[in-house]
Amino acid sequence: MKKVEFVRVKSELSGYGLGKGAKYSFTGAEEAIRYYIEQGWSFEGYVPVETRGIGDIETISLIFQKDE
């Protein structure tokens, strides 16, 4: 039997740049992935769950899986 876990990560303002202006990053995503892998989970991908009005991704859900 497979067990699935979802971890939501929200983008945060990380600076300003050219083009669209503000720069955002998913702070903590890499640390969450590393933590779950070290706990025996496999990273299966992500799903965007919230977007901004201009189409940029606001929140993602990281997907992890492992055998029970």
Short mmCIF file of N, CA, C and O in Angstrom, two decimals:
data_model
loop_
_atom_site.label_atom_id
_atom_site.label_comp_id
_atom_site.label_asym_id
_atom_site.label_seq_id
_atom_site.Cartn_x
_atom_site.Cartn_y
_atom_site.Cartn_z
N MET A 1 0.84 -1.18 0.00
CA MET A 1 0.00 0.00 0.00
C MET A 1 0.88 1.24 0.00
O MET A 1 1.87 1.30 0.71
N LYS A 2 0.53 2.22 -0.79
CA LYS A 2 1.27 3.47 -0.88
C LYS A 2 0.65 4.52 0.02
O LYS A 2 -0.56 4.62 0.15
N LYS A 3 1.48 5.31 0.64
CA LYS A 3 1.04 6.45 1.44
C LYS A 3 1.47 7.72 0.72
O LYS A 3 2.58 7.80 0.20
N VAL A 4 0.58 8.71 0.68
CA VAL A 4 0.86 9.96 -0.03
C VAL A 4 0.76 11.12 0.96
O VAL A 4 -0.12 11.15 1.81
N GLU A 5 1.68 12.06 0.85
CA GLU A 5 1.70 13.25 1.70
C GLU A 5 1.83 14.49 0.81
O GLU A 5 2.57 14.48 -0.17
N PHE A 6 1.08 15.54 1.15
CA PHE A 6 1.12 16.81 0.42
C PHE A 6 1.64 17.89 1.35
O PHE A 6 1.21 17.99 2.50
N VAL A 7 2.57 18.70 0.86
CA VAL A 7 3.13 19.80 1.64
C VAL A 7 2.99 21.07 0.82
O VAL A 7 3.54 21.18 -0.28
N ARG A 8 2.24 22.05 1.35
CA ARG A 8 2.03 23.30 0.63
C ARG A 8 3.15 24.29 0.92
O ARG A 8 3.58 24.44 2.06
N VAL A 9 3.61 24.95 -0.14
CA VAL A 9 4.64 25.97 -0.03
C VAL A 9 4.15 27.20 -0.77
O VAL A 9 3.76 27.12 -1.94
N LYS A 10 4.18 28.34 -0.09
CA LYS A 10 3.69 29.59 -0.66
C LYS A 10 4.88 30.42 -1.13
O LYS A 10 5.92 30.45 -0.48
N SER A 11 4.72 31.11 -2.27
CA SER A 11 5.79 31.96 -2.75
C SER A 11 5.86 33.23 -1.92
O SER A 11 4.85 33.71 -1.39
N GLU A 12 7.08 33.74 -1.76
CA GLU A 12 7.31 34.94 -0.97
C GLU A 12 8.09 35.95 -1.80
O GLU A 12 8.93 35.58 -2.61
N LEU A 13 7.83 37.23 -1.56
CA LEU A 13 8.54 38.29 -2.25
C LEU A 13 10.02 38.20 -1.89
O LEU A 13 10.38 38.13 -0.72
N SER A 14 10.88 38.16 -2.91
CA SER A 14 12.32 38.02 -2.65
C SER A 14 13.13 39.14 -3.29
O SER A 14 14.35 39.10 -3.26
N GLY A 15 12.50 40.11 -3.91
CA GLY A 15 13.23 41.22 -4.50
C GLY A 15 12.49 41.80 -5.69
O GLY A 15 11.33 41.45 -5.95
N TYR A 16 13.16 42.69 -6.36
CA TYR A 16 12.58 43.33 -7.54
C TYR A 16 13.52 43.15 -8.71
O TYR A 16 14.73 43.17 -8.57
N GLY A 17 12.94 42.97 -9.89
CA GLY A 17 13.73 42.79 -11.09
C GLY A 17 13.08 43.49 -12.26
O GLY A 17 12.10 44.20 -12.12
N LEU A 18 13.64 43.29 -13.44
CA LEU A 18 13.10 43.89 -14.65
C LEU A 18 11.93 43.06 -15.16
O LEU A 18 11.66 41.97 -14.69
N GLY A 19 11.23 43.57 -16.13
CA GLY A 19 10.10 42.82 -16.69
C GLY A 19 8.86 42.98 -15.84
O GLY A 19 8.29 44.04 -15.76
N LYS A 20 8.45 41.92 -15.19
CA LYS A 20 7.24 41.95 -14.36
C LYS A 20 7.44 42.75 -13.07
O LYS A 20 6.49 43.07 -12.40
N GLY A 21 8.67 43.03 -12.71
CA GLY A 21 8.93 43.81 -11.49
C GLY A 21 9.34 42.95 -10.32
O GLY A 21 10.50 42.67 -10.13
N ALA A 22 8.39 42.54 -9.51
CA ALA A 22 8.69 41.79 -8.29
C ALA A 22 9.16 40.37 -8.61
O ALA A 22 8.72 39.75 -9.57
N LYS A 23 10.06 39.87 -7.77
CA LYS A 23 10.55 38.49 -7.88
C LYS A 23 10.07 37.71 -6.67
O LYS A 23 10.13 38.19 -5.54
N TYR A 24 9.58 36.52 -6.91
CA TYR A 24 9.08 35.67 -5.84
C TYR A 24 9.83 34.34 -5.85
O TYR A 24 10.31 33.89 -6.88
N SER A 25 9.93 33.71 -4.69
CA SER A 25 10.55 32.39 -4.61
C SER A 25 9.76 31.51 -3.65
O SER A 25 9.04 32.01 -2.79
N PHE A 26 9.91 30.21 -3.82
CA PHE A 26 9.25 29.24 -2.95
C PHE A 26 10.21 28.86 -1.82
O PHE A 26 10.81 27.80 -1.81
N THR A 27 10.35 29.77 -0.88
CA THR A 27 11.26 29.58 0.23
C THR A 27 10.85 28.36 1.05
O THR A 27 9.70 28.24 1.44
N GLY A 28 11.80 27.48 1.29
CA GLY A 28 11.54 26.29 2.09
C GLY A 28 11.22 25.05 1.30
O GLY A 28 11.18 23.95 1.85
N ALA A 29 11.01 25.18 -0.02
CA ALA A 29 10.66 24.01 -0.82
C ALA A 29 11.79 22.99 -0.85
O ALA A 29 11.56 21.79 -0.65
N GLU A 30 13.01 23.45 -1.06
CA GLU A 30 14.14 22.52 -1.14
C GLU A 30 14.39 21.84 0.20
O GLU A 30 14.69 20.65 0.26
N GLU A 31 14.23 22.59 1.29
CA GLU A 31 14.41 22.01 2.62
C GLU A 31 13.33 20.96 2.90
O GLU A 31 13.62 19.91 3.47
N ALA A 32 12.10 21.23 2.50
CA ALA A 32 11.01 20.26 2.68
C ALA A 32 11.28 18.99 1.89
O ALA A 32 11.10 17.87 2.39
N ILE A 33 11.73 19.14 0.65
CA ILE A 33 12.03 17.98 -0.19
C ILE A 33 13.16 17.16 0.43
O ILE A 33 13.07 15.94 0.54
N ARG A 34 14.21 17.83 0.85
CA ARG A 34 15.34 17.13 1.48
C ARG A 34 14.89 16.38 2.74
O ARG A 34 15.22 15.22 2.93
N TYR A 35 14.09 17.04 3.58
CA TYR A 35 13.60 16.42 4.82
C TYR A 35 12.81 15.15 4.52
O TYR A 35 13.05 14.10 5.12
N TYR A 36 11.86 15.22 3.60
CA TYR A 36 11.01 14.07 3.31
C TYR A 36 11.81 12.93 2.67
O TYR A 36 11.57 11.76 2.98
N ILE A 37 12.74 13.26 1.81
CA ILE A 37 13.58 12.21 1.21
C ILE A 37 14.40 11.51 2.29
O ILE A 37 14.52 10.28 2.29
N GLU A 38 14.95 12.28 3.23
CA GLU A 38 15.72 11.68 4.33
C GLU A 38 14.85 10.80 5.23
O GLU A 38 15.36 9.91 5.89
N GLN A 39 13.54 11.05 5.24
CA GLN A 39 12.60 10.25 6.04
C GLN A 39 12.08 9.04 5.27
O GLN A 39 11.19 8.34 5.74
N GLY A 40 12.59 8.81 4.05
CA GLY A 40 12.21 7.63 3.28
C GLY A 40 11.13 7.85 2.25
O GLY A 40 10.68 6.90 1.60
N TRP A 41 10.68 9.09 2.08
CA TRP A 41 9.66 9.40 1.07
C TRP A 41 10.34 9.65 -0.27
O TRP A 41 11.50 10.02 -0.33
N SER A 42 9.61 9.47 -1.35
CA SER A 42 10.11 9.85 -2.67
C SER A 42 9.32 11.06 -3.14
O SER A 42 8.11 11.16 -2.91
N PHE A 43 10.02 12.00 -3.77
CA PHE A 43 9.38 13.21 -4.29
C PHE A 43 8.78 12.88 -5.64
O PHE A 43 9.45 12.42 -6.55
N GLU A 44 7.47 13.09 -5.78
CA GLU A 44 6.76 12.72 -7.00
C GLU A 44 6.45 13.90 -7.92
O GLU A 44 6.07 13.71 -9.06
N GLY A 45 6.59 15.12 -7.42
CA GLY A 45 6.31 16.29 -8.23
C GLY A 45 5.54 17.33 -7.44
O GLY A 45 5.50 17.29 -6.22
N TYR A 46 4.93 18.27 -8.15
CA TYR A 46 4.15 19.30 -7.49
C TYR A 46 2.93 19.67 -8.31
O TYR A 46 2.87 19.41 -9.50
N VAL A 47 1.97 20.30 -7.64
CA VAL A 47 0.75 20.77 -8.29
C VAL A 47 0.57 22.23 -7.89
O VAL A 47 0.60 22.55 -6.70
N PRO A 48 0.38 23.13 -8.85
CA PRO A 48 0.06 24.51 -8.47
C PRO A 48 -1.37 24.56 -7.94
O PRO A 48 -2.28 24.03 -8.57
N VAL A 49 -1.56 25.15 -6.76
CA VAL A 49 -2.90 25.16 -6.17
C VAL A 49 -3.50 26.56 -6.08
O VAL A 49 -4.71 26.69 -5.92
N GLU A 50 -2.67 27.60 -6.17
CA GLU A 50 -3.15 28.98 -6.18
C GLU A 50 -2.31 29.79 -7.17
O GLU A 50 -1.10 29.60 -7.24
N THR A 51 -2.97 30.66 -7.91
CA THR A 51 -2.27 31.55 -8.83
C THR A 51 -2.67 33.00 -8.56
O THR A 51 -3.72 33.27 -7.98
N ARG A 52 -1.82 33.91 -9.00
CA ARG A 52 -2.14 35.34 -8.92
C ARG A 52 -2.97 35.71 -10.13
O ARG A 52 -3.08 34.96 -11.10
N GLY A 53 -3.54 36.91 -10.11
CA GLY A 53 -4.37 37.38 -11.21
C GLY A 53 -3.63 37.47 -12.53
O GLY A 53 -4.24 37.39 -13.60
N ILE A 54 -2.30 37.59 -12.49
CA ILE A 54 -1.52 37.67 -13.73
C ILE A 54 -1.02 36.31 -14.19
O ILE A 54 -0.29 36.20 -15.16
N GLY A 55 -1.42 35.25 -13.47
CA GLY A 55 -1.09 33.89 -13.88
C GLY A 55 0.11 33.27 -13.18
O GLY A 55 0.40 32.10 -13.38
N ASP A 56 0.85 34.04 -12.38
CA ASP A 56 1.99 33.48 -11.66
C ASP A 56 1.50 32.54 -10.56
O ASP A 56 0.47 32.78 -9.93
N ILE A 57 2.27 31.50 -10.29
CA ILE A 57 1.91 30.53 -9.25
C ILE A 57 2.16 31.14 -7.88
O ILE A 57 3.26 31.64 -7.60
N GLU A 58 1.18 31.11 -7.01
CA GLU A 58 1.26 31.65 -5.65
C GLU A 58 1.63 30.54 -4.65
O GLU A 58 2.47 30.73 -3.79
N THR A 59 0.98 29.38 -4.77
CA THR A 59 1.18 28.28 -3.83
C THR A 59 1.27 26.96 -4.61
O THR A 59 0.51 26.75 -5.54
N ILE A 60 2.23 26.12 -4.20
CA ILE A 60 2.35 24.79 -4.79
C ILE A 60 2.16 23.75 -3.70
O ILE A 60 2.36 24.02 -2.52
N SER A 61 1.76 22.57 -4.11
CA SER A 61 1.65 21.44 -3.21
C SER A 61 2.68 20.40 -3.65
O SER A 61 2.59 19.86 -4.75
N LEU A 62 3.68 20.17 -2.80
CA LEU A 62 4.70 19.15 -3.07
C LEU A 62 4.10 17.78 -2.77
O LEU A 62 3.43 17.61 -1.76
N ILE A 63 4.36 16.82 -3.63
CA ILE A 63 3.77 15.49 -3.48
C ILE A 63 4.86 14.48 -3.15
O ILE A 63 5.85 14.36 -3.88
N PHE A 64 4.66 13.76 -2.05
CA PHE A 64 5.60 12.73 -1.62
C PHE A 64 4.86 11.41 -1.47
O PHE A 64 3.67 11.38 -1.20
N GLN A 65 5.60 10.31 -1.68
CA GLN A 65 5.00 8.98 -1.60
C GLN A 65 5.98 8.00 -0.98
O GLN A 65 7.19 8.13 -1.16
N LYS A 66 5.44 7.04 -0.23
CA LYS A 66 6.28 5.94 0.25
C LYS A 66 5.41 4.72 0.52
O LYS A 66 4.21 4.83 0.69
N ASP A 67 6.05 3.58 0.56
CA ASP A 67 5.36 2.33 0.86
C ASP A 67 5.13 2.23 2.35
O ASP A 67 5.99 2.59 3.15
N GLU A 68 3.97 1.72 2.73
CA GLU A 68 3.67 1.51 4.15
C GLU A 68 4.13 0.15 4.59
O GLU A 68 4.17 -0.79 3.88
#
